[in-house]
């Protein structure tokens, strides 16, 4: 996969997630950041740091990006969320606007 | 009645993020799920207020909220709406009093709230809005607890046990801008004691003992823009330039302003059911260039000449008034800006509609139920190009006109196809038949349709499949059969199908329809109604049918389904035995279908 096709998301504890750029676009926040015409260093490098989001939550978010794309293309599976994660995940989702 | 005027102040924020919504669903799935997150103190503290509020209110609706769980939201929630919850008592209030950022609290109609229950609210520094309407146990002693909430801006006390003595204490709340004292015995003296509240913008004193003498002090409220004086002894329009919206329904309006040169610059005037001594003079004191909303329903006025001047009118309600065709001319003179016109229950006939046609280019909503109009009026209605909503529920409407010379029937409703913006059409109580429904296919924007003519049969559902933008369809009390429902292929936009009173439909047929079209909410006497709790978001039938687990309410519902099954067999029998006309007459003899369900609902509530 070419570099432009992916983006790197870094959690608060330094863990890196490399995902498809298209999947990241599920988040309105990332879409704006990655497609904005000028300025953001993130737009150039495709690296976004989330000092507020833990690895567990960021992993779940990435899973959601892929699930959401599948769901939109007609594969209607259920996205499982552990009740323990709901509060943190809710906040991250709200922040990422996804 | 007063509620209609009041805008909803508290609205549960809508969450945009789909994932956040899914998280709220999971978090409020069951009490086990709640236990998994309720100890996460740090996360709860950081929760943004709109998310916290959405979570709290969802828990409330799902009956998972209890007093000690409120503590979890202590640092995050700013708005709480518990209106109508009969479990809410002093214990709940003790937790709410400790909320650090609570901005708005609505406990209207929480009948267990009494004076001691208000004690924890004393001294709250964040609280700006408090609604105690219809908490009948709250009296003057309760008011004393509120006086230390210094930032309070909006206070609703309507229909509580507060008396004039309690009202006299309120000036201590210097920041009040909204004060609702509806249904309280506010005396002239008590009203005069409120003069210190100089920030008051909204004052509701309907049903009070206020007279003209007391109302004179209103001129000292320089910011007052909304005033409700309905059901009082006040007879004059208050002489106050700041007032934009005045409600003087059910008053005897006799005299006019003392200074005849002054005019009231109202935007909105509601004088439903009021009587007038000299209507012409009373209305001459209203500045016509400002008034955009006028409600004259239920009045006995016979003179409508004053309407001629009111060119700014956008909303005119003359329902149940004495207006007749000759006065409609006055409406057509000011038709240019008119958007809403209500003529329900009047003696307006085809001739009146003829006068109106062509003079109301911007009219969007027209109500003509229980008027004297018949099918010939529809041609005039079709000359009102902006119409979006039309109420024709009227027994004279057949939907077709029989020509005198030849026997050919012309479908009068065809003319409605001229109305390119028509979205809502009410044809209840009419005598239309299937062939008439057929022409509705030509109304491309039609989204809400109500029909309940007993002449409608299975064929009409077939035609209605072709109405492409239908969102809500009500066909109550018709003789639709299972076969029709089976073949019914609703538009993709359909969300609500109301089949109440279509008593030939069986529960099997209804459930199979629900399964086939899970996004359509179906209402029928056999089905678990959506109104178990009107606040509740859960009884979405589609979800229930999908077999959503866990909800206890649903399990109870399953058990109760025994009674409708018994019914079904009985119904099937009768269909074989009787003809159509007989079935119609039998309908009223049959025992009420809803009863077993109601009993079940009552049982659920008791638990």
XYZ file of C-alpha atoms in Angstrom:
705
model
C 0.000 0.000 0.000
C 1.359 3.429 -0.906
C 1.954 6.002 1.734
C -0.739 8.404 0.495
C -3.343 5.676 0.774
C -2.967 5.340 4.537
C -2.911 7.482 7.626
C -1.263 6.928 10.966
C -3.241 7.537 14.170
C -1.230 7.682 17.419
C -2.873 7.028 20.787
C -2.098 8.744 24.104
C 0.302 5.948 25.070
C 2.176 6.123 21.765
C 0.629 3.142 19.984
C 0.372 3.633 16.221
C -2.547 2.542 14.053
C -2.079 2.601 10.303
C -5.412 2.601 8.501
C -6.794 3.300 5.043
C -7.244 6.964 4.344
C -10.758 6.145 3.103
C -11.625 4.513 6.433
C -10.373 7.543 8.342
C -12.703 9.698 6.267
C -15.630 8.196 8.222
C -14.713 10.732 10.867
C -15.800 14.228 9.944
C -12.967 15.571 12.083
C -10.308 13.555 10.242
C -11.912 14.248 6.888
C -11.645 17.986 7.473
C -8.110 17.645 8.702
C -6.908 15.430 5.852
C -8.619 17.247 3.030
C -8.203 20.855 4.100
C -6.281 22.726 1.397
C -3.592 24.293 3.504
C -1.815 24.495 6.773
C -2.208 21.300 8.775
C 0.995 19.347 9.082
C -1.284 16.297 9.406
C -2.547 16.830 5.860
C 0.991 16.473 4.521
C 2.289 13.578 6.608
C -0.909 11.697 7.278
C -0.041 11.395 10.964
C -2.536 12.418 13.650
C -1.825 12.306 17.396
C -4.556 11.874 19.995
C -3.106 12.645 23.415
C -6.568 12.262 24.939
C -7.496 8.871 23.472
C -6.178 5.609 24.933
C -4.992 2.673 22.816
C -8.044 0.532 23.648
C -10.442 3.251 22.560
C -8.471 4.196 19.448
C -8.435 0.547 18.371
C -12.197 0.422 18.796
C -12.537 3.621 16.808
C -10.495 2.148 13.949
C -12.639 -0.981 13.998
C -15.694 1.265 13.807
C -14.310 3.069 10.741
C -14.024 -0.217 8.873
C -17.367 -1.500 10.149
C -19.058 1.734 9.119
C -17.744 1.455 5.553
C -18.907 -2.128 5.329
C -22.298 -1.212 6.722
C -22.676 1.596 4.193
C -21.915 -0.836 1.375
C -24.786 -3.036 2.494
C -23.186 -5.571 4.827
C -25.456 -5.123 7.827
C -23.595 -6.712 10.703
C -23.746 -5.638 14.339
C -20.975 -3.535 15.845
C -20.332 -4.815 19.336
C -19.467 -2.344 22.071
C -18.436 -3.503 25.547
C -20.493 -1.584 28.151
C -17.252 -0.760 30.030
C -16.007 1.235 27.048
C -19.172 3.227 26.380
C -18.255 6.432 28.229
C -14.749 6.837 26.821
C -15.790 5.710 23.355
C -18.719 8.116 23.385
C -16.407 11.013 24.151
C -13.921 10.018 21.460
C -16.725 9.562 18.925
C -18.121 12.954 19.802
C -14.690 14.529 19.403
C -13.988 12.813 16.104
C -17.522 13.492 14.905
C -18.051 9.991 13.627
C -54.473 25.886 27.294
C -51.677 28.128 28.534
C -49.118 25.548 27.520
C -49.771 26.188 23.879
C -48.300 29.655 24.174
C -45.284 28.508 26.106
C -42.245 27.516 24.229
C -40.429 24.472 25.387
C -37.365 25.709 27.183
C -35.616 22.452 27.765
C -34.737 20.266 24.905
C -32.692 17.163 25.197
C -29.741 17.803 22.916
C -29.551 15.795 19.752
C -26.304 13.873 19.357
C -24.946 13.897 15.791
C -22.302 11.240 16.105
C -23.601 7.802 15.170
C -21.004 5.989 17.229
C -21.863 8.100 20.274
C -25.521 7.189 19.769
C -24.603 3.521 19.598
C -22.621 3.928 22.826
C -25.653 5.470 24.548
C -27.769 2.545 23.342
C -25.285 0.069 24.779
C -24.817 1.964 28.025
C -28.562 2.058 28.677
C -29.293 -1.449 27.493
C -29.860 -2.961 30.932
C -29.076 -2.377 34.576
C -26.099 -4.749 34.185
C -24.680 -2.493 31.496
C -25.136 0.500 33.792
C -23.169 -1.232 36.551
C -20.243 -1.657 34.142
C -19.704 2.083 33.708
C -21.228 3.871 36.667
C -18.053 3.616 38.786
C -15.849 5.281 36.143
C -15.696 8.541 38.059
C -13.011 10.236 36.029
C -14.736 9.584 32.726
C -18.074 10.729 34.102
C -16.545 13.995 35.253
C -15.069 14.656 31.826
C -18.242 13.821 29.931
C -19.346 16.813 27.817
C -22.686 18.157 28.997
C -24.749 17.294 25.882
C -23.574 13.656 26.009
C -24.173 13.405 29.743
C -27.606 14.903 29.326
C -28.516 12.527 26.509
C -27.340 9.576 28.594
C -29.269 10.667 31.686
C -32.530 11.224 29.844
C -32.229 7.926 28.011
C -31.774 6.136 31.332
C -34.852 7.925 32.593
C -36.948 6.802 29.648
C -35.744 3.269 29.959
C -36.674 3.276 33.643
C -33.072 2.658 34.660
C -32.533 5.926 36.483
C -32.754 5.994 40.267
C -31.707 8.651 42.788
C -28.225 7.409 43.682
C -27.326 6.962 40.023
C -27.898 10.693 39.598
C -24.670 11.256 41.481
C -22.736 9.973 38.471
C -23.867 13.068 36.573
C -23.098 15.562 39.320
C -20.283 17.329 37.463
C -21.441 16.995 33.898
C -25.168 17.578 33.438
C -26.530 21.084 32.977
C -30.146 20.381 32.090
C -32.531 17.899 33.672
C -36.092 17.302 32.545
C -38.045 14.995 34.844
C -41.474 16.398 33.993
C -44.349 14.040 34.574
C -42.260 11.414 36.397
C -44.287 10.276 39.357
C -41.361 8.549 41.073
C -39.456 11.800 41.509
C -39.456 12.777 45.193
C -37.332 14.446 47.866
C -34.556 11.854 47.499
C -34.103 12.729 43.834
C -34.041 16.396 44.695
C -31.344 15.841 47.317
C -29.018 14.503 44.620
C -30.005 17.172 42.100
C -29.297 19.913 44.631
C -25.667 18.777 44.661
C -25.231 19.135 40.880
C -22.463 21.662 40.372
C -23.472 23.013 36.982
C -27.235 22.468 36.881
C -28.625 25.280 34.794
C -32.175 24.160 34.189
C -34.471 21.818 36.127
C -37.939 20.767 35.053
C -40.006 18.824 37.566
C -43.419 19.894 36.276
C -46.183 17.482 37.203
C -43.998 15.482 39.583
C -46.752 15.208 42.105
C -44.558 13.918 44.936
C -42.570 17.144 45.045
C -43.557 19.004 48.212
C -42.069 21.906 50.172
C -39.328 19.953 51.985
C -38.282 18.419 48.656
C -37.303 21.909 47.441
C -34.946 22.493 50.378
C -31.857 21.019 48.588
C -32.242 23.586 45.812
C -31.693 26.459 48.233
C -28.507 28.389 47.527
C -27.783 26.741 44.171
C -25.624 29.203 42.277
C -25.879 27.718 38.794
C -29.643 27.262 38.521
C -31.285 29.663 36.103
C -34.524 27.876 35.151
C -36.941 26.010 37.371
C -40.277 24.546 36.381
C -42.566 23.445 39.220
C -45.832 23.686 37.264
C -48.638 21.507 38.595
C -46.630 20.310 41.604
C -49.733 20.757 43.701
C -48.027 20.081 47.031
C -45.731 23.077 46.647
C -47.052 26.022 48.672
C -45.846 29.336 50.099
C -43.426 27.579 52.450
C -41.723 26.036 49.425
C -41.179 29.467 47.872
C -38.970 30.389 50.841
C -36.483 27.696 49.831
C -36.216 29.192 46.353
C -35.470 32.756 47.393
C -31.751 32.046 47.827
C -31.356 30.866 44.221
C -30.178 34.314 43.299
C -29.413 33.678 39.623
C -32.871 32.306 38.836
C -34.201 33.792 35.602
C -37.169 31.601 34.731
C -39.661 30.302 37.236
C -42.827 28.372 36.483
C -45.279 27.987 39.351
C -48.558 27.550 37.484
C -51.227 25.476 39.192
C -49.205 24.874 42.333
C -50.552 25.522 45.852
C -48.834 28.912 46.070
C -51.050 31.819 47.238
C -50.823 35.607 47.051
C -48.645 35.583 50.187
C -46.042 33.400 48.508
C -46.093 35.540 45.377
C -45.289 38.634 47.427
C -41.942 37.002 48.349
C -40.829 36.627 44.727
C -39.331 40.126 44.212
C -36.310 38.814 46.130
C -35.435 36.935 42.914
C -34.230 40.052 41.186
C -33.037 38.388 37.989
C -36.378 36.884 37.033
C -37.236 37.435 33.382
C -39.922 34.755 33.043
C -42.595 34.249 35.657
C -45.465 31.845 35.168
C -48.159 32.200 37.821
C -50.974 30.676 35.775
C -53.950 29.452 37.747
C -52.736 30.991 41.003
C -54.853 33.398 43.049
C -52.743 36.428 42.151
C -54.467 39.482 43.618
C -54.061 43.091 42.491
C -51.954 43.673 45.569
C -49.698 40.696 44.880
C -49.164 41.862 41.301
C -48.260 45.316 42.485
C -45.692 43.823 44.869
C -43.891 42.317 41.855
C -42.958 45.760 40.498
C -39.395 45.335 41.705
C -38.892 42.666 39.045
C -37.788 45.109 36.405
C -36.246 42.460 34.159
C -39.532 40.687 33.620
C -40.134 39.879 29.951
C -42.700 37.083 30.245
C -45.584 37.138 32.705
C -48.373 34.611 32.820
C -51.219 35.268 35.250
C -54.117 33.468 33.566
C -57.069 32.622 35.786
C -55.975 35.061 38.483
C -58.043 37.622 40.387
C -56.417 40.551 38.645
C -58.739 43.420 37.666
C -58.238 46.561 35.582
C -56.997 48.329 38.671
C -54.245 45.805 39.262
C -53.357 45.588 35.591
C -52.531 49.304 35.623
C -49.211 48.576 37.361
C -48.129 46.465 34.397
C -46.911 49.650 32.720
C -43.986 49.633 35.147
C -42.600 46.443 33.650
C -40.659 48.153 30.920
C -39.273 44.989 29.320
C -42.467 42.959 29.344
C -43.075 41.433 25.921
C -45.335 38.443 26.670
C -48.434 38.755 28.815
C -51.187 36.253 29.456
C -54.271 37.691 31.127
C -56.786 35.097 29.962
C -59.651 34.138 32.281
C -59.198 37.319 34.335
C -61.459 40.309 34.971
C -59.245 42.637 32.990
C -61.275 44.500 30.369
C -58.706 46.783 28.714
C -55.704 46.173 26.555
C -52.721 47.111 28.717
C -51.127 50.307 27.510
C -47.603 49.014 27.171
C -45.422 49.638 24.130
C -43.076 46.753 24.945
C -45.756 44.043 24.708
C -45.524 41.978 21.575
C -47.680 39.021 22.510
C -50.918 39.355 24.448
C -53.359 36.659 25.449
C -56.722 37.889 26.720
C -58.812 34.830 25.947
C -62.076 34.391 27.811
C -62.090 37.993 28.970
C -64.856 40.547 28.575
C -63.129 43.285 26.631
C -65.184 46.428 27.135
C -63.421 49.671 27.188
C -60.420 50.961 25.326
C -57.257 52.761 26.231
C -57.654 55.897 28.274
C -55.651 57.909 25.835
C -57.430 57.439 22.534
C -54.476 58.503 20.422
C -52.329 55.589 21.669
C -52.284 52.324 19.870
C -51.042 48.968 21.036
C -48.233 47.658 18.874
C -48.872 43.959 19.275
C -47.443 41.281 17.023
C -49.568 38.506 18.385
C -53.036 38.730 19.901
C -55.043 35.813 21.238
C -58.589 36.590 22.297
C -60.179 33.200 22.029
C -63.680 33.088 23.453
C -63.656 36.693 24.606
C -66.608 39.010 24.362
C -66.530 42.626 23.196
C -68.707 45.560 23.999
C -67.758 47.751 21.059
C -65.665 45.547 18.828
C -65.066 48.252 16.263
C -63.528 50.625 18.797
C -61.580 47.884 20.561
C -59.882 46.844 17.338
C -59.233 50.424 16.269
C -56.753 50.698 19.160
C -54.535 48.015 17.645
C -51.801 49.273 15.354
C -52.570 47.279 12.203
C -49.088 47.463 10.700
C -47.603 45.297 13.474
C -50.147 42.556 14.056
C -49.149 39.312 12.371
C -50.993 36.736 14.496
C -54.650 36.983 15.462
C -56.751 34.322 17.135
C -60.451 35.143 17.344
C -61.766 31.612 17.673
C -64.897 30.951 19.729
C -65.851 34.588 19.772
C -69.342 35.795 18.979
C -68.119 38.702 16.852
C -70.360 39.429 13.927
C -68.412 42.388 12.629
C -65.152 41.703 10.845
C -64.623 45.025 9.065
C -61.533 45.747 11.135
C -59.690 42.999 9.268
C -59.506 45.277 6.212
C -56.659 47.256 7.711
C -54.571 44.412 9.102
C -52.277 43.968 6.137
C -49.464 42.436 8.170
C -51.534 39.414 9.255
C -49.892 36.072 8.558
C -51.846 33.851 10.885
C -55.593 34.194 11.329
C -57.723 31.830 13.386
C -61.477 32.328 13.092
C -62.523 28.799 13.995
C -65.888 28.436 15.741
C -66.585 32.119 15.221
C -69.667 33.642 13.649
C -67.934 34.456 10.374
C -69.979 33.938 7.243
C -69.391 34.269 3.528
C -70.017 38.018 3.427
C -67.161 38.707 5.850
C -64.686 36.621 3.861
C -64.282 39.608 1.550
C -62.371 41.336 4.385
C -59.960 38.421 4.525
C -59.351 38.477 0.797
C -58.356 42.173 1.098
C -55.481 41.289 3.396
C -54.685 37.976 1.728
C -51.285 38.953 0.363
C -49.305 38.023 3.483
C -51.617 35.410 4.939
C -49.991 32.019 5.579
C -52.335 30.313 8.031
C -56.101 30.501 7.924
C -58.367 28.482 10.166
C -62.084 28.507 9.402
C -63.042 25.263 11.134
C -66.590 25.079 12.503
C -67.831 28.167 10.725
C -70.646 28.831 8.295
C -68.285 29.596 5.443
C -69.474 27.923 2.242
C -68.413 27.633 -1.391
C -69.242 31.288 -2.008
C -66.743 32.317 0.666
C -64.026 30.202 -0.904
C -64.809 31.766 -4.267
C -64.151 35.217 -2.758
C -60.872 34.015 -1.324
C -59.540 32.230 -4.395
C -56.848 34.182 -6.200
C -56.317 36.591 -3.269
C -54.184 34.424 -1.028
C -50.987 33.762 -2.997
C -48.947 32.849 0.094
C -51.480 30.811 2.040
C -49.805 27.624 3.249
C -52.236 26.183 5.770
C -55.993 26.155 5.319
C -58.422 24.438 7.679
C -61.996 23.948 6.567
C -63.311 21.108 8.660
C -66.985 21.270 9.638
C -67.776 24.136 7.298
C -70.564 24.286 4.743
C -68.297 23.711 1.765
C -68.705 20.756 -0.569
C -66.964 19.363 -3.623
C -67.499 22.516 -5.677
C -65.171 24.439 -3.316
C -62.197 22.284 -4.278
C -61.837 24.077 -7.605
C -61.433 27.373 -5.696
C -58.959 25.818 -3.278
C -56.847 24.708 -6.223
C -56.310 28.409 -6.981
C -54.246 28.877 -3.811
C -50.812 28.044 -5.191
C -48.745 27.928 -1.979
C -50.941 25.523 -0.006
C -48.984 22.949 1.950
C -51.578 21.772 4.449
C -55.259 21.358 3.813
C -57.921 20.125 6.192
C -61.087 19.104 4.370
C -62.482 16.723 6.963
C -66.100 17.374 6.265
C -69.045 15.143 5.641
C -70.129 17.067 2.530
C -67.030 16.072 0.607
C -67.560 13.113 -1.667
C -64.590 13.637 -3.919
C -66.662 13.708 -7.099
C -69.299 15.891 -8.694
C -72.230 14.454 -10.588
C -73.014 16.580 -13.637
C -76.649 17.548 -13.876
C -77.239 16.879 -17.561
C -75.292 13.719 -18.079
C -74.575 10.974 -15.656
C -70.815 11.386 -15.846
C -69.051 11.810 -12.513
C -66.161 14.243 -12.331
C -63.632 13.602 -9.580
C -63.437 16.944 -7.811
C -60.236 16.117 -5.949
C -58.407 16.025 -9.292
C -58.164 19.811 -8.930
C -55.838 19.315 -5.959
C -53.167 18.199 -8.408
C -52.778 21.910 -9.195
C -51.353 22.373 -5.708
C -47.717 21.570 -6.334
C -46.620 22.049 -2.719
C -49.367 20.117 -0.957
C -47.778 18.022 1.807
C -50.559 17.344 4.281
C -54.111 16.474 3.433
C -56.817 15.608 5.912
C -59.859 13.901 4.416
C -61.252 12.338 7.564
C -65.013 12.083 7.940
C -65.462 12.561 4.195
C -67.390 10.182 1.973
C -64.731 9.531 -0.607
C -64.345 6.202 -2.340
C -61.451 4.271 -3.841
C -61.691 5.939 -7.237
C -61.170 9.315 -5.573
C -58.084 8.075 -3.742
C -56.705 7.142 -7.146
C -56.306 10.795 -8.179
C -54.167 11.519 -5.096
C -51.352 9.797 -6.930
C -50.980 13.042 -8.842
C -50.020 15.006 -5.690
C -46.287 14.573 -5.855
C -45.255 16.240 -2.585
C -47.950 14.608 -0.462
C -46.347 13.261 2.717
C -49.144 13.144 5.311
C -52.570 11.781 4.479
C -55.555 10.981 6.687
C -58.606 9.139 5.431
C -61.368 7.362 7.267
C -64.286 7.098 4.916
C -66.217 3.885 5.419
C -66.516 3.620 1.636
C -62.838 2.814 1.293
C -61.884 -0.746 0.525
C -58.791 -2.779 -0.254
C -58.360 -1.086 -3.605
C -57.346 2.217 -1.985
C -54.190 0.730 -0.462
C -53.118 -0.376 -3.898
C -53.474 3.202 -5.167
C -51.701 4.607 -2.150
C -48.634 2.497 -2.881
C -48.089 4.900 -5.762
C -47.879 8.057 -3.624
C -44.112 8.328 -3.630
C -43.312 10.659 -0.742
C -45.834 9.441 1.809
C -44.409 9.571 5.341
C -47.541 9.183 7.416
C -50.740 7.463 6.389
C -53.841 7.160 8.518
C -56.710 4.972 7.307
C -58.713 4.512 10.463
C -61.982 2.678 10.783
C -62.153 1.271 7.281
C -62.911 -2.246 6.152
C -59.427 -3.107 4.989
C -58.687 -6.801 4.949
C -55.584 -8.866 5.522
C -55.264 -9.458 1.795
C -54.905 -5.739 1.129
C -52.298 -5.313 3.814
C -50.345 -8.225 2.444
C -50.232 -6.681 -1.016
C -49.588 -3.167 0.237
C -46.203 -2.010 -0.911
C -45.667 1.331 0.801
C -43.296 3.999 -0.468
C -39.789 3.817 1.003
C -40.437 7.037 2.883
C -43.371 5.699 4.926
C -42.785 5.903 8.682
C -46.233 5.697 10.218
C -49.263 3.661 9.255
C -52.298 4.195 11.422
C -54.834 1.407 11.045
C -56.733 1.835 14.291
C -60.301 0.731 14.030
C -59.665 -1.380 10.931
C -61.113 -4.221 12.869
C -61.021 -6.839 10.165
C -57.241 -6.991 10.283
C -55.839 -9.818 12.351
C -52.800 -9.720 14.557
C -50.968 -12.267 12.383
C -51.399 -10.171 9.323
C -50.285 -7.038 11.169
C -47.201 -8.697 12.613
C -46.182 -10.114 9.286
C -46.516 -6.633 7.753
C -44.339 -5.218 10.539
C -41.720 -7.867 9.903
C -41.715 -7.160 6.207
C -41.465 -3.384 6.720
C -39.524 -2.895 9.942
C -39.099 0.859 9.460
C -42.846 1.491 9.362
C -44.469 2.145 12.718
C -47.899 0.562 12.684
C -50.734 1.576 14.969
C -53.599 -0.769 15.531
C -55.792 -1.758 18.456
C -54.300 -5.250 18.392
C -50.739 -4.056 18.613
C -48.810 -3.000 21.651
C -49.479 0.714 21.354
C -46.766 3.298 21.154
C -48.406 5.311 23.867
C -47.533 3.193 26.914
C -45.449 6.095 27.933
C -45.507 9.061 25.630
C -42.043 10.129 26.759
C -40.576 6.817 25.924
C -38.478 6.325 22.860
C -38.262 2.569 23.215
C -41.604 1.206 22.092
C -40.580 1.533 18.510
C -42.587 -1.261 17.083
C -40.066 -2.032 14.421
C -37.456 -2.670 17.059
C -39.804 -4.780 19.102
C -40.604 -6.905 16.119
C -36.976 -7.415 15.321
C -36.753 -9.217 18.610
C -34.734 -6.767 20.580
C -33.867 -8.560 23.752
C -33.788 -7.468 27.353
C -36.658 -5.040 27.679
C -38.870 -6.210 30.485
C -41.763 -4.235 29.148
C -41.700 -6.342 26.077
C -41.713 -9.615 27.934
C -44.890 -8.551 29.654
C -46.327 -7.645 26.344
C -45.714 -11.105 25.043
C -47.741 -12.605 27.848
C -50.595 -10.281 27.160
C -50.889 -11.299 23.550
C -53.251 -14.078 24.614
C -56.279 -11.848 24.481
C -55.854 -10.519 20.929
C -55.532 -14.077 19.668
C -58.899 -14.944 21.136
C -60.273 -11.977 19.324
C -58.844 -12.941 16.023
C -60.847 -16.133 15.812
C -64.045 -14.322 16.570
C -63.338 -11.769 13.869
C -62.613 -14.404 11.266
C -65.944 -16.067 11.959
C -67.899 -12.894 11.427
C -66.264 -12.120 8.135
C -67.621 -15.290 6.688
C -71.045 -14.818 8.139
C -71.865 -11.200 7.334
C -71.918 -8.826 4.370
C -70.276 -5.431 4.136
C -73.154 -3.269 5.328
C -73.835 -5.618 8.189
C -70.201 -5.474 9.210
C -70.339 -1.702 9.431
C -73.332 -1.818 11.696
C -71.807 -4.618 13.749
C -68.668 -2.644 14.347
C -70.302 -0.570 17.068
C -71.656 -3.632 18.818
C -68.295 -5.301 19.175
C -66.576 -5.030 22.526
C -63.800 -2.436 22.638
C -60.602 -3.923 21.355
C -58.276 -1.792 23.390
C -59.437 -2.770 26.823
C -57.220 -5.792 27.515
C -54.193 -3.834 26.448
C -55.062 -0.876 28.635
C -55.310 -3.148 31.614
C -51.946 -4.575 30.821
C -50.424 -1.150 30.543
C -51.855 -0.196 33.902
C -50.290 -3.302 35.398
C -46.926 -2.398 33.875
C -47.065 1.033 35.391
C -47.894 -0.315 38.816
C -44.794 -2.443 38.721
